[in-house]
Structure formats: C-alpha cells, structure tokens
mmCIF file of C-alpha atoms in Angstrom:
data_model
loop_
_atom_site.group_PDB
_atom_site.id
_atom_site.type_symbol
_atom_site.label_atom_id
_atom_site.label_comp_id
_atom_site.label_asym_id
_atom_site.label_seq_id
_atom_site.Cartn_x
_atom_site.Cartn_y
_atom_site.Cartn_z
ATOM 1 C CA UNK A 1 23.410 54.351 1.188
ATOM 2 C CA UNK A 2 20.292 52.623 -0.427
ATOM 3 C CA UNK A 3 21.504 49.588 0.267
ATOM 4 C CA UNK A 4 19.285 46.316 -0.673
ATOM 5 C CA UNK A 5 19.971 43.031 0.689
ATOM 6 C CA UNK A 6 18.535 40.076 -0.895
ATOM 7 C CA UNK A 7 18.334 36.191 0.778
ATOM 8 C CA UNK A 8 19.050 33.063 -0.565
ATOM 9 C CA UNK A 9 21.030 34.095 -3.104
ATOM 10 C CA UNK A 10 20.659 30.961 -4.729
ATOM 11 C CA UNK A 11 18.309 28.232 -4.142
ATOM 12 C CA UNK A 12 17.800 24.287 -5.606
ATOM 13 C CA UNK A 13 14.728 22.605 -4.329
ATOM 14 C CA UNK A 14 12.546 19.291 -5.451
ATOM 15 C CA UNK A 15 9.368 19.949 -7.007
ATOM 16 C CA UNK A 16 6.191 20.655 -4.841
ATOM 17 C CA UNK A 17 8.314 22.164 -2.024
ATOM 18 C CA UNK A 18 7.977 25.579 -0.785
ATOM 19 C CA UNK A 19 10.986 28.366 -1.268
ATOM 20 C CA UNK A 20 11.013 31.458 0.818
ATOM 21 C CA UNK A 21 13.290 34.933 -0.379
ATOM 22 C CA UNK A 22 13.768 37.485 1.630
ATOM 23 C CA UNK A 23 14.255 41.175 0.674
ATOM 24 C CA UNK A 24 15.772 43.526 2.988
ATOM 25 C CA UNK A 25 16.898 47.478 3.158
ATOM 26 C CA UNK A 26 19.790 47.903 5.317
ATOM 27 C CA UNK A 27 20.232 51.416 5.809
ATOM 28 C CA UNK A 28 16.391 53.144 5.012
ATOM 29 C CA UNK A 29 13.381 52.484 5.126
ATOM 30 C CA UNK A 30 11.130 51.159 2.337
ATOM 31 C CA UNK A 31 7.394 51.716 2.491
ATOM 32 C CA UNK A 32 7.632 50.066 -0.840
ATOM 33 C CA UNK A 33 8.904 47.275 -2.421
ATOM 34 C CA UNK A 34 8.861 45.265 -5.887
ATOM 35 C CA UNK A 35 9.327 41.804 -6.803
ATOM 36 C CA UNK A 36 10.823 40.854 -10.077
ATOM 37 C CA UNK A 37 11.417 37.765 -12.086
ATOM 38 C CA UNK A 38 13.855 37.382 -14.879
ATOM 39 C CA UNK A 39 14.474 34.629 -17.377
ATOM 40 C CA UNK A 40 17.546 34.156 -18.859
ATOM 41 C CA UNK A 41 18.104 36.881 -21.740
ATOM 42 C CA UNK A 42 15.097 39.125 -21.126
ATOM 43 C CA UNK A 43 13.709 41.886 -19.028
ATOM 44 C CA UNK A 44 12.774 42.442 -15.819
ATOM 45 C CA UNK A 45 8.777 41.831 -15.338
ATOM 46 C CA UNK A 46 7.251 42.980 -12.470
ATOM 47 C CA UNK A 47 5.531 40.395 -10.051
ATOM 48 C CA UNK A 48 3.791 42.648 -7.667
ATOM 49 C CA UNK A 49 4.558 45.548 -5.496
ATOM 50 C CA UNK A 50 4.802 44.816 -1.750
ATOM 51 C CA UNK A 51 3.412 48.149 0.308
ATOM 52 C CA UNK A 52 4.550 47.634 4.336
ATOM 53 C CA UNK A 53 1.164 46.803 6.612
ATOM 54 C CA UNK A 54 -1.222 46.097 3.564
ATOM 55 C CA UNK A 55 -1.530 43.208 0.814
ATOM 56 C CA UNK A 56 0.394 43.041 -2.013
ATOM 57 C CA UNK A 57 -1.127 44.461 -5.505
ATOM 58 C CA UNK A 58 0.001 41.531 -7.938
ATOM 59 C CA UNK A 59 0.386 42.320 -11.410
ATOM 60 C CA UNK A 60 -2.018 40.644 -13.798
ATOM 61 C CA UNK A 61 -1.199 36.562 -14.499
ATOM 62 C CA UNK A 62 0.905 36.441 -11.325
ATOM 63 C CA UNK A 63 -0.954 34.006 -9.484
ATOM 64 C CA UNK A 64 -1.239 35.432 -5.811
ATOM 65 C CA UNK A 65 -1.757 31.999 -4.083
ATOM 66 C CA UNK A 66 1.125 30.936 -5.425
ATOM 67 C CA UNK A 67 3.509 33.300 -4.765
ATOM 68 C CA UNK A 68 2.684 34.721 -1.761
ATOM 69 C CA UNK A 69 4.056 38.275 -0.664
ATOM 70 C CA UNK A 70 4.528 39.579 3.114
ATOM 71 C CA UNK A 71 6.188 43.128 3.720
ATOM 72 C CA UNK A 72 5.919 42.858 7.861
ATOM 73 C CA UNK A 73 7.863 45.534 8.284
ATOM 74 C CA UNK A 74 9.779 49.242 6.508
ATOM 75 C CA UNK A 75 12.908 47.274 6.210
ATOM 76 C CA UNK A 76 11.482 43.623 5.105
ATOM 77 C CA UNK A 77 9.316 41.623 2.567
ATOM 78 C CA UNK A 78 9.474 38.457 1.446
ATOM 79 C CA UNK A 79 8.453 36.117 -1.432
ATOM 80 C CA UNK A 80 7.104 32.539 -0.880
ATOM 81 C CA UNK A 81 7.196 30.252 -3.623
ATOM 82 C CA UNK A 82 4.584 27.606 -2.599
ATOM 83 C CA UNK A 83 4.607 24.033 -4.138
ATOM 84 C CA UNK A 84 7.505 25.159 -6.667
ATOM 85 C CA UNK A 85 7.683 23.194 -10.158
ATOM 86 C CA UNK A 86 10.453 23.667 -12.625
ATOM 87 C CA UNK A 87 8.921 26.077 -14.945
ATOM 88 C CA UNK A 88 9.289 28.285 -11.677
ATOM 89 C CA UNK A 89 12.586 28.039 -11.952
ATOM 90 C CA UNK A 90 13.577 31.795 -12.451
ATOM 91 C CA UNK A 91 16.159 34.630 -10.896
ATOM 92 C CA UNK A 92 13.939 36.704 -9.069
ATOM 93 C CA UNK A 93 14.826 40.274 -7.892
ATOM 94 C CA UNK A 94 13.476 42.790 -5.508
ATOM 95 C CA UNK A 95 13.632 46.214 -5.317
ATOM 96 C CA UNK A 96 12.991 49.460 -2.607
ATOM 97 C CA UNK A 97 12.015 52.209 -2.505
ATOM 98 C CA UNK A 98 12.781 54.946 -0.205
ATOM 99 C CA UNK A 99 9.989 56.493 1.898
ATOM 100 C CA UNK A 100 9.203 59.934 0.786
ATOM 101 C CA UNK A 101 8.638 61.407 -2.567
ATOM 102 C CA UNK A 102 11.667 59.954 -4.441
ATOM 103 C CA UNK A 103 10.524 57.156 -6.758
ATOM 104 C CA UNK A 104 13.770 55.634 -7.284
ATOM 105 C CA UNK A 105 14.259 51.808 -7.089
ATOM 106 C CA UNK A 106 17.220 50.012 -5.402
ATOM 107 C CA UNK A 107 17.857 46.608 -6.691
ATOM 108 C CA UNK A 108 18.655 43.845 -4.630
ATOM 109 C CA UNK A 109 21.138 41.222 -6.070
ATOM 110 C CA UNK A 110 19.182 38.785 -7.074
ATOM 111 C CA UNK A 111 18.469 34.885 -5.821
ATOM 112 C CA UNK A 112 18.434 32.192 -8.680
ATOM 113 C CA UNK A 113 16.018 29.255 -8.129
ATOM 114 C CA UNK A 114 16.111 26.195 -9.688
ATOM 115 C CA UNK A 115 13.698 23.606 -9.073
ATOM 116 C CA UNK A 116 14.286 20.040 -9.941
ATOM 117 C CA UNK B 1 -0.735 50.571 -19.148
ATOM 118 C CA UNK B 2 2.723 52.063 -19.729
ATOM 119 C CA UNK B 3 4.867 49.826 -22.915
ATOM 120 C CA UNK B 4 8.445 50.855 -23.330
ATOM 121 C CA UNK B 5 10.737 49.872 -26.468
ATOM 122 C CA UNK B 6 13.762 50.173 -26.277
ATOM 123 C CA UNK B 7 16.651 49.635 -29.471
ATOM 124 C CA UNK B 8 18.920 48.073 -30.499
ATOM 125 C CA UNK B 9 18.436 45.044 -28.751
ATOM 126 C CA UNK B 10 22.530 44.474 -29.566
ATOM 127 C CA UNK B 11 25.168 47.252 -30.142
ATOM 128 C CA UNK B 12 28.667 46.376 -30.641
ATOM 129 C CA UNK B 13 31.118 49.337 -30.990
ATOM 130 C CA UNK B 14 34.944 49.663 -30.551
ATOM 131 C CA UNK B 15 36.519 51.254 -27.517
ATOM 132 C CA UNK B 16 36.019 54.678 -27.838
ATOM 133 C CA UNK B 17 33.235 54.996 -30.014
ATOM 134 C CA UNK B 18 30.521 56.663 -28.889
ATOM 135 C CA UNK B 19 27.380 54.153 -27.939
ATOM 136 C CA UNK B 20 23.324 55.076 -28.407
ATOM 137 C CA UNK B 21 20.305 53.275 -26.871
ATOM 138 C CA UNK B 22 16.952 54.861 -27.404
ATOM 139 C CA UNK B 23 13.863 53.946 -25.537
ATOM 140 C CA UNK B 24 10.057 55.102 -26.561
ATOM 141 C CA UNK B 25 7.113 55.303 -24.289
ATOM 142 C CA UNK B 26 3.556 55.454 -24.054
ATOM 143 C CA UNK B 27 2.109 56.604 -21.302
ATOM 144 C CA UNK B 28 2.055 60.488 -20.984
ATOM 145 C CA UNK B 29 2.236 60.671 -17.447
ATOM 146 C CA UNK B 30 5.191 58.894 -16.585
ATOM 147 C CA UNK B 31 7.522 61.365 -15.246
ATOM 148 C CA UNK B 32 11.029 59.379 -14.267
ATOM 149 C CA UNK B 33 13.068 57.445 -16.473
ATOM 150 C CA UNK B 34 15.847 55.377 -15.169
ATOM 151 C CA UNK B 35 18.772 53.564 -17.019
ATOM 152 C CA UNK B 36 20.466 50.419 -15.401
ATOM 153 C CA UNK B 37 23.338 48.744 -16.152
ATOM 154 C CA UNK B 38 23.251 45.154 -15.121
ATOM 155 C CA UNK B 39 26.337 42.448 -15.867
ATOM 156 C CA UNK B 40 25.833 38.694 -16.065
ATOM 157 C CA UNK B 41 24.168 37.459 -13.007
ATOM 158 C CA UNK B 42 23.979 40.491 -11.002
ATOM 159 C CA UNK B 43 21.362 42.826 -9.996
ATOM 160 C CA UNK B 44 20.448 46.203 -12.119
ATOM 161 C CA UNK B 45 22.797 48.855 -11.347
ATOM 162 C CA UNK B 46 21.068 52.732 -11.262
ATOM 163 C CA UNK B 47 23.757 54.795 -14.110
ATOM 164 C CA UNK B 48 21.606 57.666 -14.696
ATOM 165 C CA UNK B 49 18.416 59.070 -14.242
ATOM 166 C CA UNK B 50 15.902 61.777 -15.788
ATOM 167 C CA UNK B 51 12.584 63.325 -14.277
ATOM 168 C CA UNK B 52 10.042 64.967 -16.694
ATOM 169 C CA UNK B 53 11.137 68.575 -15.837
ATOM 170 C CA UNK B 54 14.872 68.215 -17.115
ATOM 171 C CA UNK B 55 15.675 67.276 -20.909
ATOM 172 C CA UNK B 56 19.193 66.652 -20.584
ATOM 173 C CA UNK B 57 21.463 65.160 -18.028
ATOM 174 C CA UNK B 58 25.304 64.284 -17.822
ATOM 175 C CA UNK B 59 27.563 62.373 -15.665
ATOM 176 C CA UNK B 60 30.483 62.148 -16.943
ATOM 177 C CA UNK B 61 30.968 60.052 -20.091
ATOM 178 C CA UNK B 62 26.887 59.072 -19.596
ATOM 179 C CA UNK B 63 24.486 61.689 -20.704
ATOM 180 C CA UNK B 64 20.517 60.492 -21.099
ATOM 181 C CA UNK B 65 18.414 63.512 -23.340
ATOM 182 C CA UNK B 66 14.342 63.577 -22.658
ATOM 183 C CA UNK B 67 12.036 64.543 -25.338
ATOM 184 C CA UNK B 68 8.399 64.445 -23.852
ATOM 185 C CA UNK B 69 6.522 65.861 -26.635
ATOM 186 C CA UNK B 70 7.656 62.664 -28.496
ATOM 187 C CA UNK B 71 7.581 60.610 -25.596
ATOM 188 C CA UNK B 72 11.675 59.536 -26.030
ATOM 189 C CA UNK B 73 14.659 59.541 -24.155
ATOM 190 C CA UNK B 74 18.257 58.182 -25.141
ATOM 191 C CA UNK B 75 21.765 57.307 -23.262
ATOM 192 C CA UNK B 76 24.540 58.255 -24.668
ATOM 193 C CA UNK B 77 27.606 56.980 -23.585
ATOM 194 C CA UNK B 78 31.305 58.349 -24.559
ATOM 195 C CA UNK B 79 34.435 56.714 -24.922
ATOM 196 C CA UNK B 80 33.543 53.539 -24.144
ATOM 197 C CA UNK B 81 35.526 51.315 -22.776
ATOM 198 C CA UNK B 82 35.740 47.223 -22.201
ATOM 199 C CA UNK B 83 33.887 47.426 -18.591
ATOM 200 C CA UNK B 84 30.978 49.474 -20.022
ATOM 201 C CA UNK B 85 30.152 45.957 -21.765
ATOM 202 C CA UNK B 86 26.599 44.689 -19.923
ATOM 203 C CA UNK B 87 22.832 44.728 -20.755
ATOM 204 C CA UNK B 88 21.368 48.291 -20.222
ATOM 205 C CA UNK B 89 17.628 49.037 -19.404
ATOM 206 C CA UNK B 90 15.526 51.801 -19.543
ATOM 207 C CA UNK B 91 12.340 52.260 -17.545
ATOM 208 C CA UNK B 92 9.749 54.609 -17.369
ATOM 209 C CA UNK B 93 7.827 55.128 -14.052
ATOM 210 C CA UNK B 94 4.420 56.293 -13.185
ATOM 211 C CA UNK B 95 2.645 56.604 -10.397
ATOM 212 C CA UNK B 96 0.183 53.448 -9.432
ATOM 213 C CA UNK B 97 -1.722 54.573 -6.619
ATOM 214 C CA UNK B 98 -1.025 53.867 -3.121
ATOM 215 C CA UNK B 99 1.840 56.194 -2.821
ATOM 216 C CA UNK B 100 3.584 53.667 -5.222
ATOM 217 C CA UNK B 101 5.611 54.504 -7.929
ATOM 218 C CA UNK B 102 5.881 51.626 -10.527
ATOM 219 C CA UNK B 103 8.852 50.836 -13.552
ATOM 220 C CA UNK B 104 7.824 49.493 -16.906
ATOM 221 C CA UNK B 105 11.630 48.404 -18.165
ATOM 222 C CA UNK B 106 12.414 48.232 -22.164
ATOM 223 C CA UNK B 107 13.831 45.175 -23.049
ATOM 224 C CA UNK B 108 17.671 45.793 -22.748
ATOM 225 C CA UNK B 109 20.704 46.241 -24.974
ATOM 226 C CA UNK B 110 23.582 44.232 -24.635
ATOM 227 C CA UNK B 111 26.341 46.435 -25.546
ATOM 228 C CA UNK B 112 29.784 44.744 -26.106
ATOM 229 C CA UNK B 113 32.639 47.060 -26.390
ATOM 230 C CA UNK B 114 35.541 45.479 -28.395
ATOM 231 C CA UNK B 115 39.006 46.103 -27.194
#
C-alpha cells in the first residue's frame, strides 16, 4: 500500500516552454501533498504543499506564478513549470500523505527535467 | 522555522561494521522523525520512523534512538552490508496548519559500505 505514482518521469524541453508533472496516489487517498526539488548532491527542499480543493501554501522564494500547483482531486496534483529556463532544470519529487492523523510521507519516484 | 543537521555528511565503513548518522533539531514541537534511504536517481525510501512518545525503535539491523530533551535522534545500522550503500535523510516534522504535517530533511549521508 501507499503507493505514489509520479508522471513524466523524465522530461527535456526548449527554454520558455511550459512542463506539466503529475503526482498521483494509487491505492489511498491524499488530502495532502508536497512538492520537492532536488539538485544533484543535496537535500530535498520543499516547494509547497498541495492541500486537495484549496491553493497551494508555497514555501518562501518559490515563486507561485511560476510554478503553478493544482491538487483537483484526493488522488491527484500536479506541478506546472511555466516558461521553463535551464536553471529550472531540477529532479523534482512529490510526496502524500494519507488522510487521517498519520503524518507520514510517501515519495513518488521522481521526474528529472532538463531544459535546454 | 524547524533547521535539522544532520552528520557526517560521508561515512565509509566495512561490511559489518556498525554505521551512525545523527541528526539535531530545533524546533520543540516537532513530534515525528523519519529516516529515508534513497539510491542514485530514485525516490526516498521510508527505513524507519520515530514519534515523540517512543525513544527507541528497532527493525531489524536498523534501530533510530530519540532524545527530546536534547532535541537528537540517531540511526544505527548493524552489520552492514554492500546494498545498505545510498544517501540517508533524516527529517523532522511538525505540524503547519491546515491539517498539514510538514518535513524539514537534514542534509544526507552518503554511506558507502566497502566489501
């Protein structure tokens, strides 16, 4: 169980163009979920959290019209990259969490985007 | 807001030595602290996790100790083997509001086990 789905899984695109990720939960529902981005070496840093039915609560320097959020539904968000450039370039992660009072986080596997 | 360190940032040990990773933390009401292993390329694996009530817990050859007063917890792994190599993090998680729950990771340790 806990099972988090993640789509593209890896992405190239030409600068200025638009990349959408999707995030799912295959077998539970997730009230909540997280986006990620990684660079090569280092941590995980936390983008925003994605809360189904409401906007998403971006973390601070994560510019919101840029990477725009939707969570339309308990098993789905997803992550638009609008007019990517290169320094976008990243692998970005979600994560779920399971309704209820659990705060554990499921980790999707990841989709690496390069932009050219 | 929550920091977490976490150290070493690289541990090497031989197979079946015992490995170490200790992680600090700052905020006082942060009550879950998860490890993950995560291998080149793929996403963060959940090994073992603590909640604020528990100091000690074991799985097997993973064990992760609490200490709240001090605000530090610590994996210990036993006789570790090649496939144990990978970048561990520790996280602490507090509650943000909004019935969310969010993770502040440390850093990572790549651990390399040598054969």
């Amino acid at each position: 169980g806990a099972v988090v789905s993640q789509h593209p899984s890896w992405v190239i695109c030409k600068s200025g163009t638009s990349v959408k990720i999707e995030c799912r939960s295959l077998d539970f529902q997730a009230t909540t979920m997280f986006w990620y981005r990684q660079f090569p070496k280092q941590s995980l840093m936390l983008m925003a959290t994605s809360n189904e039915g409401s906007k998403a609560t971006y973390e601070q320097g994560v510019e919101k019209d840029k990477f725009l959020i939707n969570h339309a539904s308990l098993t789905l968000s997803t992550l638009t990259v609008t007019s990517a450039h290169p320094e976008d370039s990243s692998f970005y992660i979600c994560s779920a969490r399971v309704a209820g009072i659990d705060n554990t986080q499921y980790f999707g596997p990841g989709t690496r985007l390069t932009v050219l | 807001g929550e920091n977490v360190e976490q150290h070493p940032s690289t541990l090497s040990v031989q197979e079946g030595d015992s490995a170490v990773i200790k992680c600090t933390y700052s905020d006082s009401a942060s009550n879950y602290f998860p490890w993950y292993k995560q291998e080149l390329g793929k996403r963060p694996q959940l090994i073992i996790d603590i909640r604020s009530n528990v100091g000690e817990k074991k799985d097997q050859r993973i064990a992760v100790t609490l200490n709240k007063t001090a605000k530090h917890f610590s994996l210990h792994i036993t006789e570790t083997q090649p496939e144990d190599s990978a970048v561990y993090f520790c996280a602490a998680s507090r509650y943000s509001g909004a019935g969310s729950y969010q993770l502040t990771f440390g850093k990572g340790t790549k651990l390399s086990v040598i054969p």
